[in-house]
Tab-separated table of C-alpha atoms in Angstrom:
chain	number	residue	atom	x	y	z
K	266	MET	CA	104.807	163.687	-0.285
K	267	ASN	CA	105.014	166.745	1.975
K	268	GLN	CA	102.802	165.026	4.542
K	269	SER	CA	103.067	164.986	8.312
K	270	LEU	CA	102.170	162.353	10.866
K	271	ILE	CA	101.719	163.328	14.497
K	272	PHE	CA	101.968	160.375	16.857
K	273	ASP	CA	100.790	159.903	20.393
K	274	MET	CA	103.381	158.250	22.652
K	275	ASP	CA	101.752	156.120	25.391
K	276	GLY	CA	99.857	153.163	24.012
K	277	THR	CA	100.794	154.120	20.450
K	278	LEU	CA	104.575	154.125	20.160
K	279	PHE	CA	105.577	153.111	23.686
K	280	GLN	CA	104.239	150.031	25.465
K	281	THR	CA	103.520	151.884	28.677
K	282	ASP	CA	101.905	148.852	30.294
K	283	LYS	CA	105.310	147.186	30.646
K	284	ILE	CA	106.401	149.732	33.264
K	285	LEU	CA	103.085	151.158	34.409
K	286	GLU	CA	102.106	148.662	37.090
K	287	VAL	CA	105.509	148.403	38.741
K	288	SER	CA	105.975	152.185	38.734
K	289	LEU	CA	102.480	152.847	40.076
K	290	ASP	CA	102.753	150.148	42.720
K	291	ASP	CA	106.029	151.614	43.929
K	292	THR	CA	104.419	155.052	44.096
K	293	PHE	CA	101.490	153.797	46.159
K	294	ASN	CA	103.870	151.912	48.441
K	295	TYR	CA	105.480	155.268	49.060
K	296	LEU	CA	102.033	156.727	49.784
K	297	ARG	CA	101.412	153.852	52.225
K	298	SER	CA	104.700	154.628	53.955
K	299	LEU	CA	103.294	158.109	54.597
K	300	ASP	CA	100.166	156.525	56.106
K	301	GLN	CA	98.098	158.099	53.321
K	302	TRP	CA	96.832	154.898	51.635
K	303	GLU	CA	95.586	151.483	52.773
K	304	ALA	CA	93.760	149.989	49.768
K	305	VAL	CA	95.230	148.112	46.792
K	306	THR	CA	97.039	150.046	44.077
K	307	PRO	CA	94.360	151.374	41.647
K	308	ILE	CA	96.018	150.064	38.495
K	309	ASP	CA	92.683	149.271	36.792
K	310	LYS	CA	91.449	152.808	37.419
K	311	TYR	CA	94.629	154.159	35.849
K	312	ARG	CA	94.177	151.994	32.775
K	313	GLU	CA	90.640	153.363	32.360
K	314	ILE	CA	91.871	156.957	32.239
K	315	MET	CA	95.138	156.256	30.427
K	316	GLY	CA	95.973	159.085	28.066
K	317	VAL	CA	94.886	162.036	30.193
K	318	PRO	CA	97.492	164.494	31.534
K	319	LEU	CA	99.134	163.405	34.795
K	320	PRO	CA	97.618	166.191	36.935
K	321	LYS	CA	94.182	164.860	35.988
K	322	VAL	CA	95.377	161.319	36.704
K	323	TRP	CA	96.129	162.177	40.310
K	324	GLU	CA	92.849	164.034	40.714
K	325	ALA	CA	91.114	160.813	39.668
K	326	LEU	CA	93.279	158.395	41.659
K	327	LEU	CA	93.479	160.531	44.801
K	328	PRO	CA	90.216	162.499	44.889
K	329	ASN	CA	90.311	162.827	48.693
K	330	HIS	CA	93.931	163.944	48.959
K	331	ASP	CA	95.207	167.502	48.863
K	332	THR	CA	97.278	169.050	46.091
K	333	GLU	CA	100.524	168.705	48.036
K	334	ILE	CA	100.169	164.921	48.275
K	335	ARG	CA	99.113	164.635	44.631
K	336	ASP	CA	102.133	166.660	43.526
K	337	LYS	CA	104.424	164.517	45.680
K	338	MET	CA	103.028	161.321	44.153
K	339	ASN	CA	103.281	162.768	40.645
K	340	ASP	CA	106.968	163.555	41.199
K	341	HIS	CA	107.695	160.118	42.648
K	342	PHE	CA	105.815	158.367	39.827
K	343	LEU	CA	107.732	160.307	37.192
K	344	ILE	CA	111.051	159.354	38.796
K	345	ARG	CA	110.115	155.673	38.827
K	346	LEU	CA	108.883	155.748	35.218
K	347	VAL	CA	112.087	157.362	33.981
K	348	GLU	CA	114.262	154.947	35.967
K	349	ASN	CA	112.400	151.976	34.499
K	350	ILE	CA	112.736	153.339	30.967
K	351	ARG	CA	116.472	153.936	31.363
K	352	SER	CA	116.963	150.448	32.789
K	353	GLY	CA	115.327	148.926	29.694
K	354	LYS	CA	112.176	147.610	31.344
K	355	GLY	CA	109.870	149.253	28.807
K	356	ALA	CA	109.506	148.659	25.074
K	357	ILE	CA	108.318	150.399	21.953
K	358	TYR	CA	105.613	148.698	19.919
K	359	PRO	CA	106.554	146.248	17.147
K	360	ASN	CA	107.461	147.887	13.837
K	361	VAL	CA	107.926	151.443	15.178
K	362	GLU	CA	111.401	151.691	13.685
K	363	GLU	CA	110.343	150.077	10.416
K	364	ILE	CA	107.360	152.373	9.873
K	365	PHE	CA	109.371	155.455	10.857
K	366	GLU	CA	112.073	154.502	8.359
K	367	TYR	CA	109.441	153.949	5.671
K	368	LEU	CA	107.745	157.293	6.343
K	369	LYS	CA	111.019	159.193	6.212
K	370	GLU	CA	111.926	157.506	2.932
K	371	LYS	CA	108.560	158.652	1.555
K	372	GLY	CA	109.312	162.228	2.570
K	373	CYS	CA	106.888	162.397	5.493
K	374	SER	CA	107.609	164.489	8.572
K	375	ILE	CA	107.143	162.806	11.942
K	376	TYR	CA	106.197	164.497	15.220
K	377	ILE	CA	105.161	163.288	18.653
K	378	ALA	CA	102.375	164.973	20.642
K	379	SER	CA	101.914	163.451	24.070
K	380	ASN	CA	100.135	164.011	27.359
K	381	GLY	CA	103.336	162.766	28.993
K	382	LEU	CA	105.723	165.075	30.795
K	383	ILE	CA	108.886	166.402	29.148
K	384	GLU	CA	111.377	164.396	31.227
K	385	TYR	CA	109.438	161.181	30.643
K	386	LEU	CA	109.226	161.732	26.878
K	387	ASP	CA	112.910	162.657	26.672
K	388	ALA	CA	113.800	159.390	28.409
K	389	ILE	CA	111.856	157.343	25.835
K	390	VAL	CA	113.102	159.273	22.803
K	391	THR	CA	116.708	159.069	24.007
K	392	TYR	CA	116.685	155.401	25.019
K	393	TYR	CA	115.105	154.224	21.756
K	394	GLN	CA	116.862	156.871	19.615
K	395	LEU	CA	113.583	157.987	18.076
K	396	ASP	CA	115.038	161.368	17.211
K	397	LYS	CA	116.661	159.687	14.201
K	398	TRP	CA	113.226	159.998	12.609
K	399	VAL	CA	111.187	162.383	14.758
K	400	THR	CA	111.451	166.078	13.924
K	401	GLU	CA	110.340	167.192	17.393
K	402	THR	CA	108.557	165.804	20.444
K	403	PHE	CA	105.918	167.934	22.152
K	404	SER	CA	104.597	167.565	25.701
K	405	ILE	CA	101.274	168.670	27.123
K	406	GLN	CA	103.378	170.674	29.584
K	407	GLN	CA	103.955	173.144	26.765
K	408	ILE	CA	100.235	173.992	26.605
K	409	GLN	CA	98.508	175.826	29.431
K	410	THR	CA	95.103	174.341	28.596
K	411	LEU	CA	96.365	170.727	28.879
K	412	ASP	CA	94.311	170.061	25.730
K	413	LYS	CA	95.918	167.845	23.100
K	414	ALA	CA	94.006	169.614	20.333
K	415	ASP	CA	95.814	172.814	21.307
K	416	LEU	CA	99.122	170.950	21.376
K	417	VAL	CA	98.565	169.647	17.836
K	418	LYS	CA	97.572	173.156	16.782
K	419	MET	CA	100.863	174.461	18.165
K	420	ILE	CA	102.779	171.883	16.120
K	421	SER	CA	100.883	172.732	12.942
K	422	GLN	CA	101.492	176.440	13.411
K	423	LYS	CA	105.188	176.054	14.211
K	424	TYR	CA	105.869	173.857	11.190
K	425	LYS	CA	103.202	175.340	8.904
K	426	ILE	CA	101.534	171.954	8.450
K	427	ASN	CA	98.563	171.737	6.104
K	428	LYS	CA	98.355	167.984	5.505
K	429	ALA	CA	98.589	165.688	8.513
K	430	ALA	CA	97.254	162.667	10.311
K	431	VAL	CA	97.161	162.226	14.071
K	432	VAL	CA	97.901	158.641	15.098
K	433	GLY	CA	96.863	157.561	18.583
K	434	ASP	CA	94.904	155.143	20.706
K	435	ARG	CA	92.530	157.391	22.661
K	436	LEU	CA	89.700	159.840	22.027
K	437	SER	CA	91.930	162.807	22.856
K	438	ASP	CA	94.076	161.937	19.811
K	439	ILE	CA	91.054	161.527	17.552
K	440	ASN	CA	89.538	164.807	18.719
K	441	ALA	CA	92.883	166.581	18.318
K	442	ALA	CA	92.902	165.514	14.670
K	443	LYS	CA	89.304	166.540	14.030
K	444	GLU	CA	89.607	169.941	15.697
K	445	ASN	CA	92.617	170.757	13.527
K	446	GLY	CA	91.136	169.448	10.283
K	447	PHE	CA	93.493	166.461	10.102
K	448	VAL	CA	92.942	162.769	9.462
K	449	SER	CA	92.494	160.650	12.593
K	450	ILE	CA	94.003	157.170	12.742
K	451	GLY	CA	93.078	155.110	15.793
K	452	CYS	CA	95.417	152.423	17.104
K	453	ASN	CA	93.658	149.344	18.416
K	454	PHE	CA	96.361	148.633	20.977
K	455	ASP	CA	96.519	147.993	24.733
K	456	PHE	CA	94.603	150.967	26.118
K	457	ALA	CA	92.233	151.550	23.202
K	458	ARG	CA	88.472	151.521	23.719
K	459	GLU	CA	86.088	150.382	20.992
K	460	GLU	CA	83.650	153.259	21.475
K	461	GLU	CA	86.474	155.787	21.118
K	462	LEU	CA	88.047	154.154	18.073
K	463	ALA	CA	84.632	154.298	16.392
K	464	GLU	CA	85.155	158.072	16.108
K	465	ALA	CA	88.378	157.724	14.080
K	466	ASP	CA	88.615	158.034	10.289
K	467	PHE	CA	90.673	154.840	10.173
K	468	VAL	CA	91.629	152.140	12.688
K	469	ILE	CA	94.791	150.036	12.576
K	470	ASP	CA	95.888	146.938	14.488
K	471	ASN	CA	99.535	147.254	13.474
K	472	LEU	CA	101.659	150.311	12.732
K	473	LEU	CA	102.738	148.847	9.395
K	474	GLU	CA	99.181	149.402	8.154
K	475	LEU	CA	100.111	153.086	7.930
K	476	LYS	CA	101.889	152.273	4.684
K	477	GLU	CA	98.483	151.795	3.079
K	478	LEU	CA	96.927	154.853	4.693
K	479	ILE	CA	99.360	157.695	4.171
K	480	HIS	CA	97.856	158.548	0.782
K	481	HIS	CA	94.700	159.506	2.698
K	482	VAL	CA	96.561	162.251	4.529
K	483	ARG	CA	95.133	165.469	3.175
């Protein structure tokens, strides 16, 4: 088929919600131990902005804290996320392995483009052995602009991709597809928002629905 599919990670392939609350709560407990936080852990606020790069996450969650504290919390959060992944507390979405196997059999190339950090993505890919199917995983850390559209552009240039679909649950994924002239496929999963999915070319409720959509990749 000579087609490519570029997948988001959080909320698309990986069920981030399974480790998000415990990791974030632990991080804010650490912040409380430094006498830098008294309120409840802002898990709902995080869910609202899910999908943006972590530096922007901490700007939103800790608007009144300095960069040093934000960086410290970012580092602690990353450690907790990775530990929870490696201990098996997370999960990939149903049918990830089945759809990846199907796509490879059909001759499609699979990539991951994520706003997650490199160490975090490596932990997921390694634990769930996704590299059996995925050609390469790309992190927003590799792009100075922290713009997913630029990350997808980097993938397309490196692998000389002309036909592709970007599969993800948030507007950043949909926009990344549009700005690169690719098909956008929105995933109506945990963190998806109806108004954002309305911008996608197609919307799926299950990854297996990709079997019926790959012929639209142009």
